[in-house]
């Protein structure tokens, strides 16, 4: 009906529709129809059929891919943003939450708003674009970022050029809040520093003690202090790996001392 109505208005009729082949399979066709007698289209119509199955399938595949990308973009726990000439074009929901902005609020704004200072804004732009212009696939940076409310947090940003020949035309960047990881790293570093200091203090005591100090494993010397070496007349390090029998009067004493020490340790003393 729509087709004949169009023909009666002396118009062409164009529509894409599914048709059936002899074998029962379906194809998509674009029909272009024109009346052979415009005064009475029912007397004759010329129809041109074009197989657009592949075109329709390709268009559907593209729509599906775009929908998948949109779902990934919206659901990603990491912030995603596309930039053009250092201004936001699109920002994901996670990105907006991370920086404290409302939906779409950042679009068109300069990335300066997420940098703690003008100097930092200039530095980040310089190192990022230098890396991308020399052909690096991605540029990764861990630094402090600025939220809308003025607070800062540690973030990891991975940026890639949409056009490697001209990174300024477009960049996609993924942002991850690494505040907790940085706090853990700093705590671990502080613990390692404290351990190093403690070990250094122990080494000083070990070296300076007037009393002989030795550590053992399976009744063999591991370490002996300078005072221990002097006490027993050995050179520095000479006792390492030797049996403690070397400092015992005889085998009987060696066996007795070993037995008494073992019984004491086993008793929990």
PDB file of C-alpha atoms in Angstrom:
ATOM      1  CA  UNK A   1       0.000   0.000   0.000  1.00  0.00           C
ATOM      2  CA  UNK A   2       2.739   2.447   0.876  1.00  0.00           C
ATOM      3  CA  UNK A   3       4.496   1.571  -2.351  1.00  0.00           C
ATOM      4  CA  UNK A   4       1.497   2.180  -4.571  1.00  0.00           C
ATOM      5  CA  UNK A   5       0.669   5.358  -2.647  1.00  0.00           C
ATOM      6  CA  UNK A   6       4.136   6.667  -3.419  1.00  0.00           C
ATOM      7  CA  UNK A   7       3.849   5.673  -7.075  1.00  0.00           C
ATOM      8  CA  UNK A   8       0.483   7.409  -7.370  1.00  0.00           C
ATOM      9  CA  UNK A   9       2.208  10.547  -6.103  1.00  0.00           C
ATOM     10  CA  UNK A  10       4.634  10.057  -8.995  1.00  0.00           C
ATOM     11  CA  UNK A  11       7.439   9.249  -6.590  1.00  0.00           C
ATOM     12  CA  UNK A  12       9.941   6.442  -6.547  1.00  0.00           C
ATOM     13  CA  UNK A  13       9.464   3.861  -3.843  1.00  0.00           C
ATOM     14  CA  UNK A  14      12.614   2.635  -2.069  1.00  0.00           C
ATOM     15  CA  UNK A  15      12.653   0.136   0.771  1.00  0.00           C
ATOM     16  CA  UNK A  16      14.866  -2.588   2.202  1.00  0.00           C
ATOM     17  CA  UNK A  17      13.080  -5.824   2.924  1.00  0.00           C
ATOM     18  CA  UNK A  18      13.749  -9.502   3.499  1.00  0.00           C
ATOM     19  CA  UNK A  19      12.925 -11.855   0.640  1.00  0.00           C
ATOM     20  CA  UNK A  20      13.047 -15.615   0.253  1.00  0.00           C
ATOM     21  CA  UNK A  21      15.075 -17.579  -2.287  1.00  0.00           C
ATOM     22  CA  UNK A  22      13.895 -20.767  -3.948  1.00  0.00           C
ATOM     23  CA  UNK A  23      15.848 -22.844  -1.412  1.00  0.00           C
ATOM     24  CA  UNK A  24      14.121 -21.121   1.503  1.00  0.00           C
ATOM     25  CA  UNK A  25      17.095 -18.998   2.575  1.00  0.00           C
ATOM     26  CA  UNK A  26      16.548 -15.324   3.218  1.00  0.00           C
ATOM     27  CA  UNK A  27      18.250 -12.277   1.764  1.00  0.00           C
ATOM     28  CA  UNK A  28      18.001  -8.576   2.344  1.00  0.00           C
ATOM     29  CA  UNK A  29      17.164  -6.609  -0.796  1.00  0.00           C
ATOM     30  CA  UNK A  30      16.788  -2.935  -1.587  1.00  0.00           C
ATOM     31  CA  UNK A  31      13.777  -2.456  -3.829  1.00  0.00           C
ATOM     32  CA  UNK A  32      13.533   0.646  -6.006  1.00  0.00           C
ATOM     33  CA  UNK A  33      10.168   0.808  -7.764  1.00  0.00           C
ATOM     34  CA  UNK A  34       8.770   3.245 -10.321  1.00  0.00           C
ATOM     35  CA  UNK A  35       5.432   3.282 -12.142  1.00  0.00           C
ATOM     36  CA  UNK A  36       5.624   2.516 -15.867  1.00  0.00           C
ATOM     37  CA  UNK A  37       2.363   4.434 -16.215  1.00  0.00           C
ATOM     38  CA  UNK A  38       2.267   7.182 -13.641  1.00  0.00           C
ATOM     39  CA  UNK A  39      -1.384   7.848 -14.354  1.00  0.00           C
ATOM     40  CA  UNK A  40      -2.216   4.286 -13.317  1.00  0.00           C
ATOM     41  CA  UNK A  41       0.636   2.570 -11.408  1.00  0.00           C
ATOM     42  CA  UNK A  42      -1.398  -0.638 -11.206  1.00  0.00           C
ATOM     43  CA  UNK A  43      -0.993  -1.112 -14.960  1.00  0.00           C
ATOM     44  CA  UNK A  44       2.732  -1.640 -14.607  1.00  0.00           C
ATOM     45  CA  UNK A  45       5.630  -1.154 -12.223  1.00  0.00           C
ATOM     46  CA  UNK A  46       9.360  -1.459 -12.784  1.00  0.00           C
ATOM     47  CA  UNK A  47      11.241  -2.866  -9.801  1.00  0.00           C
ATOM     48  CA  UNK A  48      15.010  -2.951  -9.313  1.00  0.00           C
ATOM     49  CA  UNK A  49      16.250  -5.335  -6.664  1.00  0.00           C
ATOM     50  CA  UNK A  50      19.718  -5.003  -5.116  1.00  0.00           C
ATOM     51  CA  UNK A  51      21.133  -7.658  -2.768  1.00  0.00           C
ATOM     52  CA  UNK A  52      22.223  -5.760   0.342  1.00  0.00           C
ATOM     53  CA  UNK A  53      22.590  -8.776   2.651  1.00  0.00           C
ATOM     54  CA  UNK A  54      26.325  -8.235   3.231  1.00  0.00           C
ATOM     55  CA  UNK A  55      25.808  -4.526   3.701  1.00  0.00           C
ATOM     56  CA  UNK A  56      23.064  -5.157   6.267  1.00  0.00           C
ATOM     57  CA  UNK A  57      25.168  -7.794   8.058  1.00  0.00           C
ATOM     58  CA  UNK A  58      28.152  -5.453   8.171  1.00  0.00           C
ATOM     59  CA  UNK A  59      26.001  -2.628   9.525  1.00  0.00           C
ATOM     60  CA  UNK A  60      24.538  -4.929  12.188  1.00  0.00           C
ATOM     61  CA  UNK A  61      28.008  -6.171  13.142  1.00  0.00           C
ATOM     62  CA  UNK A  62      29.138  -2.565  13.513  1.00  0.00           C
ATOM     63  CA  UNK A  63      26.109  -1.748  15.694  1.00  0.00           C
ATOM     64  CA  UNK A  64      26.811  -4.806  17.846  1.00  0.00           C
ATOM     65  CA  UNK A  65      30.468  -3.835  18.212  1.00  0.00           C
ATOM     66  CA  UNK A  66      29.547  -0.275  19.174  1.00  0.00           C
ATOM     67  CA  UNK A  67      27.045  -1.562  21.723  1.00  0.00           C
ATOM     68  CA  UNK A  68      29.691  -3.859  23.222  1.00  0.00           C
ATOM     69  CA  UNK A  69      32.153  -0.975  23.392  1.00  0.00           C
ATOM     70  CA  UNK A  70      29.538   1.200  25.061  1.00  0.00           C
ATOM     71  CA  UNK A  71      28.814  -1.510  27.646  1.00  0.00           C
ATOM     72  CA  UNK A  72      32.538  -1.919  28.336  1.00  0.00           C
ATOM     73  CA  UNK A  73      32.966   1.861  28.511  1.00  0.00           C
ATOM     74  CA  UNK A  74      30.092   2.212  30.977  1.00  0.00           C
ATOM     75  CA  UNK A  75      30.913  -0.840  33.111  1.00  0.00           C
ATOM     76  CA  UNK A  76      34.703  -0.505  33.346  1.00  0.00           C
ATOM     77  CA  UNK A  77      35.920  -0.051  36.941  1.00  0.00           C
ATOM     78  CA  UNK A  78      38.724   2.141  35.572  1.00  0.00           C
ATOM     79  CA  UNK A  79      38.142   5.671  34.323  1.00  0.00           C
ATOM     80  CA  UNK A  80      38.268   6.065  30.547  1.00  0.00           C
ATOM     81  CA  UNK A  81      38.494   9.364  28.682  1.00  0.00           C
ATOM     82  CA  UNK A  82      39.077  10.468  25.118  1.00  0.00           C
ATOM     83  CA  UNK A  83      40.855  13.765  24.582  1.00  0.00           C
ATOM     84  CA  UNK A  84      41.371  16.114  21.682  1.00  0.00           C
ATOM     85  CA  UNK A  85      43.960  18.856  21.928  1.00  0.00           C
ATOM     86  CA  UNK A  86      44.061  18.286  25.682  1.00  0.00           C
ATOM     87  CA  UNK A  87      40.311  18.744  26.132  1.00  0.00           C
ATOM     88  CA  UNK A  88      37.833  16.071  27.177  1.00  0.00           C
ATOM     89  CA  UNK A  89      35.621  14.685  24.433  1.00  0.00           C
ATOM     90  CA  UNK A  90      34.059  11.719  26.253  1.00  0.00           C
ATOM     91  CA  UNK A  91      34.431  10.553  29.862  1.00  0.00           C
ATOM     92  CA  UNK A  92      33.184   7.274  31.315  1.00  0.00           C
ATOM     93  CA  UNK A  93      30.980   7.056  34.438  1.00  0.00           C
ATOM     94  CA  UNK A  94      33.902   5.580  36.426  1.00  0.00           C
ATOM     95  CA  UNK A  95      36.135   8.484  35.368  1.00  0.00           C
ATOM     96  CA  UNK A  96      33.538  11.026  36.478  1.00  0.00           C
ATOM     97  CA  UNK A  97      33.099   9.300  39.850  1.00  0.00           C
ATOM     98  CA  UNK A  98      36.868   9.056  40.315  1.00  0.00           C
ATOM     99  CA  UNK A  99      37.301  12.818  39.868  1.00  0.00           C
ATOM    100  CA  UNK A 100      34.022  13.870  41.519  1.00  0.00           C
ATOM    101  CA  UNK A 101      32.221  15.293  38.459  1.00  0.00           C
ATOM    102  CA  UNK A 102      28.656  14.813  37.246  1.00  0.00           C
ATOM    103  CA  UNK A 103      27.760  12.981  34.010  1.00  0.00           C
ATOM    104  CA  UNK A 104      29.039  14.950  31.017  1.00  0.00           C
ATOM    105  CA  UNK A 105      30.327  17.803  33.185  1.00  0.00           C
ATOM    106  CA  UNK A 106      33.906  17.439  31.956  1.00  0.00           C
ATOM    107  CA  UNK A 107      33.133  17.399  28.233  1.00  0.00           C
ATOM    108  CA  UNK A 108      34.891  20.323  26.546  1.00  0.00           C
ATOM    109  CA  UNK A 109      36.970  21.187  29.612  1.00  0.00           C
ATOM    110  CA  UNK A 110      40.772  21.301  29.561  1.00  0.00           C
ATOM    111  CA  UNK A 111      42.613  18.454  31.284  1.00  0.00           C
ATOM    112  CA  UNK A 112      44.174  21.210  33.393  1.00  0.00           C
ATOM    113  CA  UNK A 113      41.253  20.732  35.815  1.00  0.00           C
ATOM    114  CA  UNK A 114      42.600  17.334  36.962  1.00  0.00           C
ATOM    115  CA  UNK A 115      46.219  18.498  37.390  1.00  0.00           C
ATOM    116  CA  UNK A 116      47.373  19.863  40.778  1.00  0.00           C
ATOM    117  CA  UNK A 117      49.230  22.820  39.236  1.00  0.00           C
ATOM    118  CA  UNK A 118      49.967  24.665  36.011  1.00  0.00           C
ATOM    119  CA  UNK A 119      53.548  23.408  36.106  1.00  0.00           C
ATOM    120  CA  UNK A 120      52.339  19.811  36.420  1.00  0.00           C
ATOM    121  CA  UNK A 121      49.871  20.341  33.562  1.00  0.00           C
ATOM    122  CA  UNK A 122      52.715  21.515  31.316  1.00  0.00           C
ATOM    123  CA  UNK A 123      55.073  18.726  32.410  1.00  0.00           C
ATOM    124  CA  UNK A 124      52.537  15.939  31.839  1.00  0.00           C
ATOM    125  CA  UNK A 125      51.625  17.248  28.404  1.00  0.00           C
ATOM    126  CA  UNK A 126      55.267  17.536  27.402  1.00  0.00           C
ATOM    127  CA  UNK A 127      56.362  14.030  28.448  1.00  0.00           C
ATOM    128  CA  UNK A 128      53.177  12.386  27.144  1.00  0.00           C
ATOM    129  CA  UNK A 129      53.216  13.900  23.673  1.00  0.00           C
ATOM    130  CA  UNK A 130      56.970  13.482  23.278  1.00  0.00           C
ATOM    131  CA  UNK A 131      56.561   9.756  23.985  1.00  0.00           C
ATOM    132  CA  UNK A 132      53.605   9.326  21.624  1.00  0.00           C
ATOM    133  CA  UNK A 133      55.177  11.401  18.847  1.00  0.00           C
ATOM    134  CA  UNK A 134      58.290   9.232  18.818  1.00  0.00           C
ATOM    135  CA  UNK A 135      56.062   6.221  18.209  1.00  0.00           C
ATOM    136  CA  UNK A 136      55.522   4.703  21.656  1.00  0.00           C
ATOM    137  CA  UNK A 137      52.373   2.578  21.585  1.00  0.00           C
ATOM    138  CA  UNK A 138      51.341   3.753  25.065  1.00  0.00           C
ATOM    139  CA  UNK A 139      52.592   6.145  27.722  1.00  0.00           C
ATOM    140  CA  UNK A 140      52.160   5.132  31.379  1.00  0.00           C
ATOM    141  CA  UNK A 141      52.486   7.526  34.267  1.00  0.00           C
ATOM    142  CA  UNK A 142      51.840   7.291  38.006  1.00  0.00           C
ATOM    143  CA  UNK A 143      51.267  10.629  39.724  1.00  0.00           C
ATOM    144  CA  UNK A 144      48.931  12.667  41.885  1.00  0.00           C
ATOM    145  CA  UNK A 145      45.678  13.932  40.357  1.00  0.00           C
ATOM    146  CA  UNK A 146      43.226  16.606  41.474  1.00  0.00           C
ATOM    147  CA  UNK A 147      39.527  15.994  42.191  1.00  0.00           C
ATOM    148  CA  UNK A 148      36.807  18.583  41.741  1.00  0.00           C
ATOM    149  CA  UNK A 149      36.625  19.159  45.526  1.00  0.00           C
ATOM    150  CA  UNK A 150      40.343  19.991  45.662  1.00  0.00           C
ATOM    151  CA  UNK A 151      41.504  16.717  47.192  1.00  0.00           C
ATOM    152  CA  UNK A 152      44.247  14.709  45.520  1.00  0.00           C
ATOM    153  CA  UNK A 153      44.815  11.009  44.936  1.00  0.00           C
ATOM    154  CA  UNK A 154      47.418   8.787  43.341  1.00  0.00           C
ATOM    155  CA  UNK A 155      46.498   7.523  39.892  1.00  0.00           C
ATOM    156  CA  UNK A 156      47.976   5.420  37.110  1.00  0.00           C
ATOM    157  CA  UNK A 157      47.246   6.721  33.609  1.00  0.00           C
ATOM    158  CA  UNK A 158      47.820   4.736  30.417  1.00  0.00           C
ATOM    159  CA  UNK A 159      47.495   6.865  27.267  1.00  0.00           C
ATOM    160  CA  UNK A 160      47.514   5.911  23.593  1.00  0.00           C
ATOM    161  CA  UNK A 161      47.167   8.052  20.468  1.00  0.00           C
ATOM    162  CA  UNK A 162      44.085   7.515  18.308  1.00  0.00           C
ATOM    163  CA  UNK A 163      46.173   8.807  15.385  1.00  0.00           C
ATOM    164  CA  UNK A 164      49.879   8.071  15.830  1.00  0.00           C
ATOM    165  CA  UNK A 165      50.797  10.618  13.177  1.00  0.00           C
ATOM    166  CA  UNK A 166      49.130  13.399  15.152  1.00  0.00           C
ATOM    167  CA  UNK A 167      48.549  12.541  18.839  1.00  0.00           C
ATOM    168  CA  UNK A 168      47.087  16.003  19.476  1.00  0.00           C
ATOM    169  CA  UNK A 169      44.082  15.040  17.331  1.00  0.00           C
ATOM    170  CA  UNK A 170      43.015  12.371  19.768  1.00  0.00           C
ATOM    171  CA  UNK A 171      44.104  10.339  22.775  1.00  0.00           C
ATOM    172  CA  UNK A 172      42.349   7.630  24.741  1.00  0.00           C
ATOM    173  CA  UNK A 173      43.466   7.319  28.354  1.00  0.00           C
ATOM    174  CA  UNK A 174      42.641   4.818  31.101  1.00  0.00           C
ATOM    175  CA  UNK A 175      42.922   5.987  34.719  1.00  0.00           C
ATOM    176  CA  UNK A 176      43.227   3.749  37.778  1.00  0.00           C
ATOM    177  CA  UNK A 177      43.064   4.908  41.399  1.00  0.00           C
ATOM    178  CA  UNK A 178      46.199   3.448  43.035  1.00  0.00           C
ATOM    179  CA  UNK A 179      46.014   5.359  46.329  1.00  0.00           C
ATOM    180  CA  UNK A 180      45.749   2.177  48.427  1.00  0.00           C
ATOM    181  CA  UNK A 181      48.581   0.497  46.540  1.00  0.00           C
ATOM    182  CA  UNK A 182      50.817   3.542  46.971  1.00  0.00           C
ATOM    183  CA  UNK A 183      50.036   3.634  50.704  1.00  0.00           C
ATOM    184  CA  UNK A 184      50.924  -0.070  50.952  1.00  0.00           C
ATOM    185  CA  UNK A 185      54.134   0.494  48.968  1.00  0.00           C
ATOM    186  CA  UNK A 186      55.116   3.382  51.220  1.00  0.00           C
ATOM    187  CA  UNK A 187      54.378   1.328  54.350  1.00  0.00           C
ATOM    188  CA  UNK A 188      56.460  -1.551  52.963  1.00  0.00           C
ATOM    189  CA  UNK A 189      59.317   0.809  52.122  1.00  0.00           C
ATOM    190  CA  UNK A 190      59.205   2.267  55.630  1.00  0.00           C
ATOM    191  CA  UNK A 191      59.289  -1.260  57.100  1.00  0.00           C
ATOM    192  CA  UNK A 192      62.230  -2.198  54.862  1.00  0.00           C
ATOM    193  CA  UNK A 193      64.080   0.966  55.888  1.00  0.00           C
ATOM    194  CA  UNK A 194      63.503   0.158  59.554  1.00  0.00           C
ATOM    195  CA  UNK A 195      64.647  -3.426  59.022  1.00  0.00           C
ATOM    196  CA  UNK A 196      67.794  -2.221  57.266  1.00  0.00           C
ATOM    197  CA  UNK A 197      68.547   0.079  60.186  1.00  0.00           C
ATOM    198  CA  UNK A 198      67.960  -2.743  62.680  1.00  0.00           C
ATOM    199  CA  UNK A 199      70.245  -5.072  60.731  1.00  0.00           C
ATOM    200  CA  UNK A 200      72.891  -2.354  60.552  1.00  0.00           C
ATOM    201  CA  UNK A 201      72.676  -1.905  64.334  1.00  0.00           C
ATOM    202  CA  UNK A 202      72.965  -5.671  64.834  1.00  0.00           C
ATOM    203  CA  UNK A 203      76.002  -5.796  62.543  1.00  0.00           C
ATOM    204  CA  UNK A 204      77.651  -3.008  64.542  1.00  0.00           C
ATOM    205  CA  UNK A 205      77.012  -4.903  67.772  1.00  0.00           C
ATOM    206  CA  UNK A 206      78.247  -8.135  66.183  1.00  0.00           C
ATOM    207  CA  UNK A 207      81.486  -6.512  65.028  1.00  0.00           C
ATOM    208  CA  UNK A 208      82.158  -4.441  68.154  1.00  0.00           C
ATOM    209  CA  UNK A 209      81.107  -6.839  70.927  1.00  0.00           C
ATOM    210  CA  UNK A 210      83.987  -7.820  73.266  1.00  0.00           C
ATOM    211  CA  UNK A 211      82.314 -11.192  73.677  1.00  0.00           C
ATOM    212  CA  UNK A 212      82.517 -13.918  71.074  1.00  0.00           C
ATOM    213  CA  UNK A 213      79.286 -14.386  69.085  1.00  0.00           C
ATOM    214  CA  UNK A 214      78.558 -17.301  66.761  1.00  0.00           C
ATOM    215  CA  UNK A 215      75.573 -18.708  64.885  1.00  0.00           C
ATOM    216  CA  UNK A 216      75.203 -22.404  64.011  1.00  0.00           C
ATOM    217  CA  UNK A 217      73.218 -24.778  61.807  1.00  0.00           C
ATOM    218  CA  UNK A 218      73.382 -28.552  62.344  1.00  0.00           C
ATOM    219  CA  UNK A 219      76.345 -28.004  64.673  1.00  0.00           C
ATOM    220  CA  UNK A 220      78.374 -26.168  62.042  1.00  0.00           C
ATOM    221  CA  UNK A 221      79.423 -22.525  62.204  1.00  0.00           C
ATOM    222  CA  UNK A 222      77.505 -20.048  60.006  1.00  0.00           C
ATOM    223  CA  UNK A 223      78.924 -16.772  61.302  1.00  0.00           C
ATOM    224  CA  UNK A 224      81.526 -15.903  63.894  1.00  0.00           C
ATOM    225  CA  UNK A 225      82.262 -12.453  65.254  1.00  0.00           C
ATOM    226  CA  UNK A 226      85.769 -10.932  65.215  1.00  0.00           C
ATOM    227  CA  UNK A 227      85.970 -11.385  68.999  1.00  0.00           C
ATOM    228  CA  UNK A 228      85.054 -15.078  68.634  1.00  0.00           C
ATOM    229  CA  UNK A 229      87.703 -15.591  65.965  1.00  0.00           C
ATOM    230  CA  UNK A 230      90.338 -13.892  68.145  1.00  0.00           C
ATOM    231  CA  UNK A 231      89.242 -15.844  71.216  1.00  0.00           C
ATOM    232  CA  UNK A 232      89.848 -19.173  69.494  1.00  0.00           C
ATOM    233  CA  UNK A 233      92.817 -18.089  67.407  1.00  0.00           C
ATOM    234  CA  UNK A 234      91.209 -18.271  63.972  1.00  0.00           C
ATOM    235  CA  UNK A 235      91.386 -15.839  61.084  1.00  0.00           C
ATOM    236  CA  UNK A 236      88.239 -13.896  60.063  1.00  0.00           C
ATOM    237  CA  UNK A 237      85.786 -16.290  58.414  1.00  0.00           C
ATOM    238  CA  UNK A 238      88.034 -19.335  58.854  1.00  0.00           C
ATOM    239  CA  UNK A 239      85.500 -21.178  61.016  1.00  0.00           C
ATOM    240  CA  UNK A 240      82.556 -20.779  58.641  1.00  0.00           C
ATOM    241  CA  UNK A 241      81.250 -24.207  57.635  1.00  0.00           C
ATOM    242  CA  UNK A 242      83.407 -26.052  60.149  1.00  0.00           C
ATOM    243  CA  UNK A 243      81.967 -28.361  62.791  1.00  0.00           C
ATOM    244  CA  UNK A 244      81.808 -27.013  66.361  1.00  0.00           C
ATOM    245  CA  UNK A 245      83.936 -30.056  67.220  1.00  0.00           C
ATOM    246  CA  UNK A 246      86.859 -27.786  66.283  1.00  0.00           C
ATOM    247  CA  UNK A 247      86.473 -25.850  69.577  1.00  0.00           C
ATOM    248  CA  UNK A 248      85.671 -28.846  71.823  1.00  0.00           C
ATOM    249  CA  UNK A 249      88.265 -30.630  73.972  1.00  0.00           C
ATOM    250  CA  UNK A 250      87.362 -34.107  72.768  1.00  0.00           C
ATOM    251  CA  UNK A 251      84.620 -36.213  71.172  1.00  0.00           C
ATOM    252  CA  UNK A 252      83.048 -36.990  74.546  1.00  0.00           C
ATOM    253  CA  UNK A 253      82.686 -33.297  75.376  1.00  0.00           C
ATOM    254  CA  UNK A 254      81.366 -32.606  71.863  1.00  0.00           C
ATOM    255  CA  UNK A 255      78.677 -35.319  72.212  1.00  0.00           C
ATOM    256  CA  UNK A 256      77.733 -34.326  75.776  1.00  0.00           C
ATOM    257  CA  UNK A 257      77.367 -30.612  74.985  1.00  0.00           C
ATOM    258  CA  UNK A 258      75.303 -31.412  71.897  1.00  0.00           C
ATOM    259  CA  UNK A 259      73.019 -33.704  73.901  1.00  0.00           C
ATOM    260  CA  UNK A 260      72.521 -31.175  76.721  1.00  0.00           C
ATOM    261  CA  UNK A 261      71.802 -28.291  74.350  1.00  0.00           C
ATOM    262  CA  UNK A 262      69.267 -30.375  72.406  1.00  0.00           C
ATOM    263  CA  UNK A 263      67.486 -31.510  75.607  1.00  0.00           C
ATOM    264  CA  UNK A 264      67.343 -27.913  76.822  1.00  0.00           C
ATOM    265  CA  UNK A 265      65.828 -26.623  73.597  1.00  0.00           C
ATOM    266  CA  UNK A 266      63.344 -29.520  73.382  1.00  0.00           C
ATOM    267  CA  UNK A 267      62.232 -28.785  76.948  1.00  0.00           C
ATOM    268  CA  UNK A 268      61.429 -25.216  75.853  1.00  0.00           C
ATOM    269  CA  UNK A 269      63.961 -23.569  78.135  1.00  0.00           C
TER     270      UNK A 269
END
